[in-house]
Coordinates of C-alpha atoms in Angstrom, one line a residue:
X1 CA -25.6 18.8 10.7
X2 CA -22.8 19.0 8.0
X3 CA -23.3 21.7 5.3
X4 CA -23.3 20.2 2.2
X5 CA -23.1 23.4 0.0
X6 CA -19.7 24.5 2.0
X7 CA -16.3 24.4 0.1
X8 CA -14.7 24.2 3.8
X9 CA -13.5 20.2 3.2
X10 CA -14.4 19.8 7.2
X11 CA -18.1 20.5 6.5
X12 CA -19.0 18.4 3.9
X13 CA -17.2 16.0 4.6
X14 CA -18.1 15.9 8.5
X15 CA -16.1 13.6 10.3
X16 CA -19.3 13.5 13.6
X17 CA -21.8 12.8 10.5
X18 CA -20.2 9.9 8.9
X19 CA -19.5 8.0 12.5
X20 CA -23.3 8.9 12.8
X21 CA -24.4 7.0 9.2
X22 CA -22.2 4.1 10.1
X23 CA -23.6 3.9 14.0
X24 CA -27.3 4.0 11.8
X25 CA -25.9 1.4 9.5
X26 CA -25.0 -1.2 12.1
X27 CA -28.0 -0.5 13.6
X28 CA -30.9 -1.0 11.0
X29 CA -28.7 -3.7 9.1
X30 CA -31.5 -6.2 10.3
X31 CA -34.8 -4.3 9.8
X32 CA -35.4 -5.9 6.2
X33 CA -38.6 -4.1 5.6
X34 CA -36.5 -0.7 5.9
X35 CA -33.6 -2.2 3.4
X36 CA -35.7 -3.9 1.0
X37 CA -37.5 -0.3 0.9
X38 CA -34.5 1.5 -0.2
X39 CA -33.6 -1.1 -2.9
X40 CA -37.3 -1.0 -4.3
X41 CA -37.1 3.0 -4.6
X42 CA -33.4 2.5 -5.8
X43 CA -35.3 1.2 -9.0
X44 CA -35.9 4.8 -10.1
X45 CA -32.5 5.7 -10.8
X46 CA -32.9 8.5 -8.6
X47 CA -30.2 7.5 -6.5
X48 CA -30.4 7.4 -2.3
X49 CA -28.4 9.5 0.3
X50 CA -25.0 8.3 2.0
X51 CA -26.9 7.0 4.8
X52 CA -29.4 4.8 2.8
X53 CA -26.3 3.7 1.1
X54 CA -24.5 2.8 4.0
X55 CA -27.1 0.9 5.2
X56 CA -27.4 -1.5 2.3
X57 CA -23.7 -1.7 2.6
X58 CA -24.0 -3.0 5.7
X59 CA -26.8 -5.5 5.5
X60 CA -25.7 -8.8 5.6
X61 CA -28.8 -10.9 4.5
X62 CA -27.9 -13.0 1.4
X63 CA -31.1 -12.5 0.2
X64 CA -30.9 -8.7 0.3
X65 CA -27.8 -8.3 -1.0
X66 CA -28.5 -10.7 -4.2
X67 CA -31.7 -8.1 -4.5
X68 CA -28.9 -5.3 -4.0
X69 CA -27.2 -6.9 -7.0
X70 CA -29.8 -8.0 -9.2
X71 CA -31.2 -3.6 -9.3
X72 CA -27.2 -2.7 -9.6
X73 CA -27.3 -4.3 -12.9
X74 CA -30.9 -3.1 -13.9
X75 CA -29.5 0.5 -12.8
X76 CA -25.8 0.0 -14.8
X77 CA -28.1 -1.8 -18.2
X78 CA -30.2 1.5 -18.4
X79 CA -27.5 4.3 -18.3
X80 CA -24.6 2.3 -19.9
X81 CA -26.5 -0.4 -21.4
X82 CA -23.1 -3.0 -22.8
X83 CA -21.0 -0.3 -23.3
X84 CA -17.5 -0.3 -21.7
X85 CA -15.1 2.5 -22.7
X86 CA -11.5 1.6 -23.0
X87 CA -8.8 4.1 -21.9
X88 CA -5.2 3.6 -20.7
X89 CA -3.0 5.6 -18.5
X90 CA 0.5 7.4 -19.5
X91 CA 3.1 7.8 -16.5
X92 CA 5.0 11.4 -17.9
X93 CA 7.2 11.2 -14.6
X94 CA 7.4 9.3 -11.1
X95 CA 9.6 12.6 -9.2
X96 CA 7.9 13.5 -6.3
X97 CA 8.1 15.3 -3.0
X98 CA 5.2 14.1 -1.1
X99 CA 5.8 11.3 2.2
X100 CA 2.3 9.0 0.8
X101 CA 3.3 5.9 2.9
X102 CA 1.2 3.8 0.4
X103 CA 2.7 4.9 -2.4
X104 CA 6.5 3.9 -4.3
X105 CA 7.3 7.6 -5.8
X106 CA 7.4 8.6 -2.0
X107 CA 10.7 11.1 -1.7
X108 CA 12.4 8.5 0.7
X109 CA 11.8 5.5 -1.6
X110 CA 15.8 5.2 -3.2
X111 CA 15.1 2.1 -4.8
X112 CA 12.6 3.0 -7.6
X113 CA 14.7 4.7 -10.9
X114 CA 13.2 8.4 -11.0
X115 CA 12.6 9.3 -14.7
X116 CA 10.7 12.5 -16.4
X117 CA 9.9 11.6 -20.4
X118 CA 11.1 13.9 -22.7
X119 CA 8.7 15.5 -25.5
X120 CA 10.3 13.1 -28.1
X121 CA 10.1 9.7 -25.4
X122 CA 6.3 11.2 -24.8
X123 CA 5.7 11.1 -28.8
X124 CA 7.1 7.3 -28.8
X125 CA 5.2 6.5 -25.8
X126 CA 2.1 7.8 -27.6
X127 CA 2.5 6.2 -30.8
X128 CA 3.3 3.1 -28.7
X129 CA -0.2 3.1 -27.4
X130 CA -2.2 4.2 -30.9
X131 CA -0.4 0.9 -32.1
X132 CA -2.6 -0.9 -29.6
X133 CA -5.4 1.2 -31.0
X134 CA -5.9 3.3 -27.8
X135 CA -7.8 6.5 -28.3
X136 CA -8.2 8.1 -24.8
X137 CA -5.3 8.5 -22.2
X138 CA -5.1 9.2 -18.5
X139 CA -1.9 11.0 -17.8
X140 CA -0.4 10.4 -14.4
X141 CA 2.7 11.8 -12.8
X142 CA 4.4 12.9 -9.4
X143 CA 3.9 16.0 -7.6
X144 CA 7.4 18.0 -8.2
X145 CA 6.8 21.5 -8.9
X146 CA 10.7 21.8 -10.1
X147 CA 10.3 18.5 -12.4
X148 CA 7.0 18.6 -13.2
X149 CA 5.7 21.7 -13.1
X150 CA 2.2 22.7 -14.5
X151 CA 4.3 23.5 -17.8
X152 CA 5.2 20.3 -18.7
X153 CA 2.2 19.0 -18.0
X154 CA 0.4 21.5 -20.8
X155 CA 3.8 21.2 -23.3
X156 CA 3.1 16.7 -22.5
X157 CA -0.5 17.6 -23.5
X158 CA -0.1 19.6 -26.4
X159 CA 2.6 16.7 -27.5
X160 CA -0.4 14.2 -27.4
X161 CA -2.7 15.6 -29.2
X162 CA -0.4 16.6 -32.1
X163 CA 1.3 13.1 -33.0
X164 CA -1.2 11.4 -35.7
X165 CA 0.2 8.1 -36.7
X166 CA -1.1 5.8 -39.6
X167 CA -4.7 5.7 -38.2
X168 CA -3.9 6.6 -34.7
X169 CA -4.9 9.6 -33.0
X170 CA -5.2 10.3 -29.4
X171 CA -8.7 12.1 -28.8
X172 CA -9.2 12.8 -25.3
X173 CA -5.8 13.4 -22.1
X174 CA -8.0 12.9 -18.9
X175 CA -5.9 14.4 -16.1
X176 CA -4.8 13.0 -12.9
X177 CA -2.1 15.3 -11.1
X178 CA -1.6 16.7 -7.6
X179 CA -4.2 19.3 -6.6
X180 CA -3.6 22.9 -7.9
X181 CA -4.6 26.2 -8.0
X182 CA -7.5 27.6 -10.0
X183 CA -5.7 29.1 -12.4
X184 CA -3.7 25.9 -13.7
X185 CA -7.4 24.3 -13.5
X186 CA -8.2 26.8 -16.1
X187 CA -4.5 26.3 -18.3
X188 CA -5.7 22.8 -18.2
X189 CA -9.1 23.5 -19.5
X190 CA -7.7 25.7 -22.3
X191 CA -5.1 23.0 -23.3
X192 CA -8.7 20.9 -23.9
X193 CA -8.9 18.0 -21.3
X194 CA -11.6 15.5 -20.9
X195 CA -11.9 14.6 -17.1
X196 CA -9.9 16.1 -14.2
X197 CA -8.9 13.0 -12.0
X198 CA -7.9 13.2 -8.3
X199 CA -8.5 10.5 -5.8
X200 CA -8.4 11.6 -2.2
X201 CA -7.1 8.3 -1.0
X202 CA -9.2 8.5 2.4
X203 CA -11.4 10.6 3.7
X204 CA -10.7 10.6 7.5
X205 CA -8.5 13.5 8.4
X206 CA -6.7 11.8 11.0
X207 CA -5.8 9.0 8.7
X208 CA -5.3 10.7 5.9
X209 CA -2.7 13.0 7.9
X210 CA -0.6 10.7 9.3
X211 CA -0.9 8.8 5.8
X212 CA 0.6 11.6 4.2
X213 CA 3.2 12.8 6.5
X214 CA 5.0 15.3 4.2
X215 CA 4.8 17.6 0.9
X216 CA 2.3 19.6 -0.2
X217 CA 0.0 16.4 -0.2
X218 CA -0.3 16.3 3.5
X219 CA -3.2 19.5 3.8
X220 CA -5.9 17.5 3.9
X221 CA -8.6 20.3 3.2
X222 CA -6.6 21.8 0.0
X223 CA -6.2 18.2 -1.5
X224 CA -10.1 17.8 -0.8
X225 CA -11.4 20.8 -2.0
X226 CA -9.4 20.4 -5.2
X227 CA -12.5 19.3 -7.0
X228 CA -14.3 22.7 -5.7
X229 CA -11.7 24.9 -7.4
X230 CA -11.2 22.8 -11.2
X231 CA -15.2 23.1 -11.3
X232 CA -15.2 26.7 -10.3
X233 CA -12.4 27.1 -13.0
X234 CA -14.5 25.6 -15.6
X235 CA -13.1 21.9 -15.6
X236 CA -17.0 20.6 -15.2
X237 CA -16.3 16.8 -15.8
X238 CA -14.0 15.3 -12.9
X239 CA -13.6 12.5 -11.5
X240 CA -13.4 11.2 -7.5
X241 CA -11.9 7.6 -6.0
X242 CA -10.5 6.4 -2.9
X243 CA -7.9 4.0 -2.5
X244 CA -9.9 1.5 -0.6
X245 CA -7.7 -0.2 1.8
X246 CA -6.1 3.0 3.5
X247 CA -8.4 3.7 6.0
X248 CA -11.7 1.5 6.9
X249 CA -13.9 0.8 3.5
X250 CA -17.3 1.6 5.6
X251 CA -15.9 5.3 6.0
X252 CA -14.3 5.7 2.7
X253 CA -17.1 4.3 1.5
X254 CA -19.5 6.9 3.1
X255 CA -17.2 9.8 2.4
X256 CA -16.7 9.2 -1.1
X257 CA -21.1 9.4 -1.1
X258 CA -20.9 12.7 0.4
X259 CA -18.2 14.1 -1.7
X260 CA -20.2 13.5 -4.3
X261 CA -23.4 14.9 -2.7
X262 CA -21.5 18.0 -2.6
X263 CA -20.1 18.3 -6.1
X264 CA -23.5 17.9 -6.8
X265 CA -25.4 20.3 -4.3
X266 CA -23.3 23.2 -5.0
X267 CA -22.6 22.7 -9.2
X268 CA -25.2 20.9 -10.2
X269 CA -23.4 18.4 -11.4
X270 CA -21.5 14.9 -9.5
X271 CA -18.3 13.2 -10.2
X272 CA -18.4 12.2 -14.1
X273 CA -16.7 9.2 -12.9
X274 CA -15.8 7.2 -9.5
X275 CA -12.8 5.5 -9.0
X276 CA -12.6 2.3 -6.8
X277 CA -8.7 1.1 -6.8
X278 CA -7.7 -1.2 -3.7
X279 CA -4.3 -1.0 -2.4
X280 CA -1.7 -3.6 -3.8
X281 CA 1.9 -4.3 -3.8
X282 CA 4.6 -2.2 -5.6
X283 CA 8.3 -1.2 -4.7
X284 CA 8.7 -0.7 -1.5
X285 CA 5.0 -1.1 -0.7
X286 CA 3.8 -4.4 1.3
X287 CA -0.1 -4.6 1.8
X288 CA 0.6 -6.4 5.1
X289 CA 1.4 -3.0 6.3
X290 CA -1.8 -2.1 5.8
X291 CA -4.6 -4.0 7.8
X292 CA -7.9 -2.6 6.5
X293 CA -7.8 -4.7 3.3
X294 CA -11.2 -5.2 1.0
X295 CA -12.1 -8.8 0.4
X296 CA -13.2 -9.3 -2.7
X297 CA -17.3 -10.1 -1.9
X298 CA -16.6 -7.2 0.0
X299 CA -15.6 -4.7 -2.9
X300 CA -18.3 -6.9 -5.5
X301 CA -20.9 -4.9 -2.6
X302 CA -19.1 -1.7 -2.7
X303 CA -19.5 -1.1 -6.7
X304 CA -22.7 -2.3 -6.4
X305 CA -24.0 0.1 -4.3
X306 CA -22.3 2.7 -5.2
X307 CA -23.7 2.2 -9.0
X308 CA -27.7 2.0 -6.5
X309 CA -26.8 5.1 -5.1
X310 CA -25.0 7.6 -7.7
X311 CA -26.5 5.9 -10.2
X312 CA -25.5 8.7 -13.2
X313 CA -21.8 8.4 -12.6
X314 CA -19.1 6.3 -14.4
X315 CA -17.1 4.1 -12.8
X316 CA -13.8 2.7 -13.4
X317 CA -11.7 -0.3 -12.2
X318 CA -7.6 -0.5 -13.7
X319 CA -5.5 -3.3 -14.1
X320 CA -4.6 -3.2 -10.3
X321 CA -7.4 -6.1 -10.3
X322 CA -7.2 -9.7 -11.5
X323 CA -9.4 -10.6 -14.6
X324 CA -11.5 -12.6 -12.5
X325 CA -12.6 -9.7 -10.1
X326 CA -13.1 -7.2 -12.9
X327 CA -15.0 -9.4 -14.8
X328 CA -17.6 -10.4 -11.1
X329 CA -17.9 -6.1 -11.4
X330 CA -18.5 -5.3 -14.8
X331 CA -22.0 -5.8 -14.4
X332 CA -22.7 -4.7 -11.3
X333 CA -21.6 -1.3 -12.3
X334 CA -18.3 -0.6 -14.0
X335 CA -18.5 1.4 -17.1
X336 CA -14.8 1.9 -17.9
X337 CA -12.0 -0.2 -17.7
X338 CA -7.9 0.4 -18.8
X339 CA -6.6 -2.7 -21.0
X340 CA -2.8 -3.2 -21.9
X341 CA -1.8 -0.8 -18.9
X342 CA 1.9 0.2 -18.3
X343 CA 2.6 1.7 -15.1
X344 CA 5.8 2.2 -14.9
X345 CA 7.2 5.8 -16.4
X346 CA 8.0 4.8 -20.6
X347 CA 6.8 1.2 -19.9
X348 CA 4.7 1.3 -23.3
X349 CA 8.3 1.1 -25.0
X350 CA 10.7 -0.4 -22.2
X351 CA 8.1 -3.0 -21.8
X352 CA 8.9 -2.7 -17.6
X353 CA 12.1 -4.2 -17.5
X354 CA 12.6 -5.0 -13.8
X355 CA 15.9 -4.2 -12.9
X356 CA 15.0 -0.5 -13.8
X357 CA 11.8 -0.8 -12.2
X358 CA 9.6 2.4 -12.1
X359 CA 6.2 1.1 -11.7
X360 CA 3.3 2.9 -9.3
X361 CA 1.6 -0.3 -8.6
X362 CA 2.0 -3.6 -9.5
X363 CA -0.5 -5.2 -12.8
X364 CA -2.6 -8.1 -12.4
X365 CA -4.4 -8.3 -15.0
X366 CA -1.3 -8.0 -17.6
X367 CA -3.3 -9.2 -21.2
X368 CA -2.6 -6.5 -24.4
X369 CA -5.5 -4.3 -25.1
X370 CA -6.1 -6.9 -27.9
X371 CA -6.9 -9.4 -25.4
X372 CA -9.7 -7.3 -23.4
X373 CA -11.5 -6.6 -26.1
X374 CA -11.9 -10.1 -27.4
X375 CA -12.7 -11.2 -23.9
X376 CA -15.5 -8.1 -23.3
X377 CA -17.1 -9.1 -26.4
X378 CA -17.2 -12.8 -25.1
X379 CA -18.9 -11.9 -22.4
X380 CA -21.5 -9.7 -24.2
X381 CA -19.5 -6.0 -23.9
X382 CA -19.0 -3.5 -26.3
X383 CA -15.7 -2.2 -26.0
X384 CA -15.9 1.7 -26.2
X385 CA -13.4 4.0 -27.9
X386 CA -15.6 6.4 -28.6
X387 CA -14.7 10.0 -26.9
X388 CA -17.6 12.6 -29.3
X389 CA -18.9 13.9 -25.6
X390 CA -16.2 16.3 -24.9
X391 CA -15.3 17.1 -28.9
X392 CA -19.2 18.1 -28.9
X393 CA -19.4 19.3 -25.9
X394 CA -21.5 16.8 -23.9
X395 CA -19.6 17.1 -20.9
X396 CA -20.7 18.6 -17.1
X397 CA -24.7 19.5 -17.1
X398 CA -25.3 18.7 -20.4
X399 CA -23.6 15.0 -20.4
X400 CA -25.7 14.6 -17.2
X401 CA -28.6 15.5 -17.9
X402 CA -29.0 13.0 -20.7
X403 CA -27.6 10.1 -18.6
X404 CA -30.2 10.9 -16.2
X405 CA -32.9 11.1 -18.9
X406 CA -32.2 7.9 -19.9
X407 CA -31.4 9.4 -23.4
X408 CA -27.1 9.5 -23.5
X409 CA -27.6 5.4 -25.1
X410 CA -28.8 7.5 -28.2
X411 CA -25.7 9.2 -28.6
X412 CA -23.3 6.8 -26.9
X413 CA -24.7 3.1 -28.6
X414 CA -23.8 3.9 -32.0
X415 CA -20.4 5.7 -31.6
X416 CA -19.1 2.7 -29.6
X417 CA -20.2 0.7 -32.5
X418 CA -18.2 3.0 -34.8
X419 CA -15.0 3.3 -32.9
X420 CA -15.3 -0.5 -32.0
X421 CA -15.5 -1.0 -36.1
X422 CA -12.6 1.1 -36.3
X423 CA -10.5 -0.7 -33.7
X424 CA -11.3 -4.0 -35.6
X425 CA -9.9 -2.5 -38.5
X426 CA -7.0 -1.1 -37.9
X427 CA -5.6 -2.9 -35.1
X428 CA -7.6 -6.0 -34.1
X429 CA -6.2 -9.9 -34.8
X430 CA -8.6 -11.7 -37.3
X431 CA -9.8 -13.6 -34.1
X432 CA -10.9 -10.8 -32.8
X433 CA -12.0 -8.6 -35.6
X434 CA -14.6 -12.0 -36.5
X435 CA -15.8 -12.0 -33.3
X436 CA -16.6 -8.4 -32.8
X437 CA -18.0 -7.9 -36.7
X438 CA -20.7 -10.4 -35.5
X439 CA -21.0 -8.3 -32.1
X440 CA -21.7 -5.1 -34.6
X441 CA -24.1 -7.0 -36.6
X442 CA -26.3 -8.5 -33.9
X443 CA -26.5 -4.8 -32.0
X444 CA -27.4 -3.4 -35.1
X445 CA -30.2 -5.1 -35.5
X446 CA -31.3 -4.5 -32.0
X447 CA -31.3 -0.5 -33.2
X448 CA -34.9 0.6 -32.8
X449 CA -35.3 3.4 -35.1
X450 CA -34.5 2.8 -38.8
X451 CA -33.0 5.8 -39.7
X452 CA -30.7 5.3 -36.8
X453 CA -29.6 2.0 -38.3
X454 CA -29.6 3.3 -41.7
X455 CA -27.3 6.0 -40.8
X456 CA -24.5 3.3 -38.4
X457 CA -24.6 1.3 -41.5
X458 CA -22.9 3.9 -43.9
X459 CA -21.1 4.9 -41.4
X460 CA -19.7 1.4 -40.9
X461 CA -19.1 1.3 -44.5
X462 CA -16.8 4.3 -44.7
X463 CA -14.6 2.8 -42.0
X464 CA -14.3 -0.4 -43.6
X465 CA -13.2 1.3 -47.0
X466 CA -11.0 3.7 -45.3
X467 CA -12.9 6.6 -46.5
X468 CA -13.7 8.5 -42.8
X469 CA -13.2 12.0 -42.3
X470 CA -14.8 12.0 -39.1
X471 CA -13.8 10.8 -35.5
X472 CA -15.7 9.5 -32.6

């Protein structure tokens, strides 16, 4: 049996085990008593093991999986209620060394333009994205320890912060570079990151090896264990994904469960959020080349029972999907979504112009930040730009253990009412801003204590007269 308390990758993440769970799966994906079980005790948002999980993945009885569905979104409506927090990434630079077949920065690739921003193309970049009222960025960039070495990523941070335009501010850099050592984990804890972001891609060895043929990327158990060293350097909210697609989702799907039973296991604490990105097209990328492809009713099951079965976790979807899928997953368990993405390296100012083409992956869902919102709050959502967690230190245990308590709606509800007022003021069109005023107003009355109300109220006020000292 794999060791789930090991920091060797190879033992919790046991290749013989997960074969096991999906040779389980396949064969109780018929007893309905058994599944309909598992779903039932799923309703105490205690979560179930990878191989419960795996077996509601694999059931295939319409009945069932509407079941599956219908608790996903009882599970998603308790921890994150309507809320759906807004973020968008920053590309810094697209140089890199690694071979990742799947990916356009790969060394070989001659066609895409290679380009590291400067501090003062960073600042524009930034003040680019506080235009669109943006408060909370992922940075992204290439693993190139001569271009982009763990200095420039600090110097890029410290940049961020620092620029404070009209009413823009940056409040949170999440962080998703190449795994490193502990201490850069701990550099990039003192420079004051939110969430420390690595996906692993795929979690099959074999596949991932040959998937990653060269660079530093290609040892599988020091890119999988990265998580182990930024929690033991004090980075205690981080964040997992796979790029389904790669390898098959069944194992991906399994591997990403026990990664996170691990994180768990030996910190106390999961994944603050899981990634689910499928592969798409990009420069020199064609998804033909790639046969394990998730349909979409396919990946619609795979968010939902990942929300059934890590139920305390975030979960984030990007612009890689169409509007029509994200909007099929936002209630079966997405809590975080990116809106007005770029992601090509200074695409915020450049606006992506194609014959200079630097782009990761190619944008389907291509509407400004201005444009999400208004559709999230037609469909009921409250966009989120609120980021007080990490500034008051509600991140790791302590964030977690009031999501699991039920209680984090207490802290969360009425700062993404505040930041949402704030983003109607300062940046939203008068479409918009109507239509979310009204969104305010009718959650405001659904506020059960008083002096909860009382206090959103004069809070609300001070942003509308421009008199806040205080951020979200």
């Amino acid at each position: 049996m794999y060791d789930v308390h090991s920091t060797k990758a190879t033992e919790f993440i046991d290749h013989q085990e997960i074969l096991d769970t999906l040779e389980y799966a396949k064969a109780n994906k018929d007893d309905r008593e058994l599944v309909d079980s598992l779903i039932e005790r799923a309703r105490d948002c205690k979560g179930l093991s990878h191989r419960e999980a795996a077996l509601l993945l694999e059931c295939d009885d319409p009945a069932l999986i509407e079941k599956m569905y219908k608790v996903a979104k009882e599970i998603k409506q308790k921890f994150y209620g309507n809320r759906i927090v807004m973020f968008a990434p920053l590309y810094l630079s697209n140089y890199c060394i690694n071979g990742c077949v799947y990916c356009p920065y790969h060394a070989k690739n001659k066609h895409i333009r290679r380009k590291k921003l400067t501090q003062e193309e960073i600042r524009q970049e930034v003040i680019a994205l506080q235009d669109m009222g943006h408060k909370r960025l992922a940075l992204e960039t290439g693993e190139d320890p001569k271009n982009n070495p763990i200095e420039y990523v600090l110097e890029s941070i410290k940049t961020i912060y620092s620029i404070k335009h009209k009413n823009g501010a940056i409040r949170r850099v999440n962080v998703n570079i190449a795994a490193t050592t502990v201490e850069n984990y701990r550099k990039l804890k003192e420079a004051g990151i939110g969430t420390y972001i690595l996906f692993q891609e795929t979690y099959n060895k074999e596949s991932y090896e040959a998937l990653h043929p060269t660079g530093p990327k290609s040892d599988y158990a020091y890119h999988t264990e990265a998580m182990d060293r930024a929690m033991e350097a004090g980075i205690d909210d981080v964040g997992c994904g796979v790029l389904f697609g790669l390898e098959t989702y069944r194992y991906d799907f399994v591997g990403i469960l026990m990664h996170a039973e691990h994180l768990e296991a030996r910190f106390g604490v999961g994944p603050h959020t899981i990634s689910v990105p499928r592969i798409c097209p990009a420069d020199d990328i064609d998804t033909a080349d790639f046969s394990n492809a998730v349909p979409d009713d396919m990946f619609q099951k795979i968010v939902a029972v990942i929300r059934i079965a890590v139920p305390y976790t975030g979960m984030i979807i990007s612009t890689r999907e169409s509007p029509k899928c994200r909007e099929k997953v936002l209630d079966l368990g997405i809590s975080q979504i990116s809106g007005g993405s770029r992601t090509s390296v200074g695409g915020y100012v450049e606006e992506e112009q194609e014959e200079e083409n630097s782009a990761q992956f190619d944008v389907s869902d291509r509407r400004t930040l201005d444009q999400v919102v208004n559709w999230l709050l037609e469909l009921g959502y409250i966009p989120s730009f609120c980021t007080a967690c990490y500034r008051e230190g509600r991140t790791g245990d302590r964030f977690m253990s009031l999501v699991k308590s039920g209680q984090i709606a207490n802290c969360c509800h009425p700062n993404a009412l505040m930041t949402l007022k704030e983003y109607l003021e300062d940046y939203a069109s008068p479409e918009t801003k109507a239509k979310g005023l009204e969104v305010i107003e009718r959650e405001l009355t659904n506020v059960e204590r008083e002096k909860t109300r009382e206090i959103c109220r004069r809070h609300l006020k001070e942003i509308e007269e421009g008199s806040r000292d205080f951020r979200f």
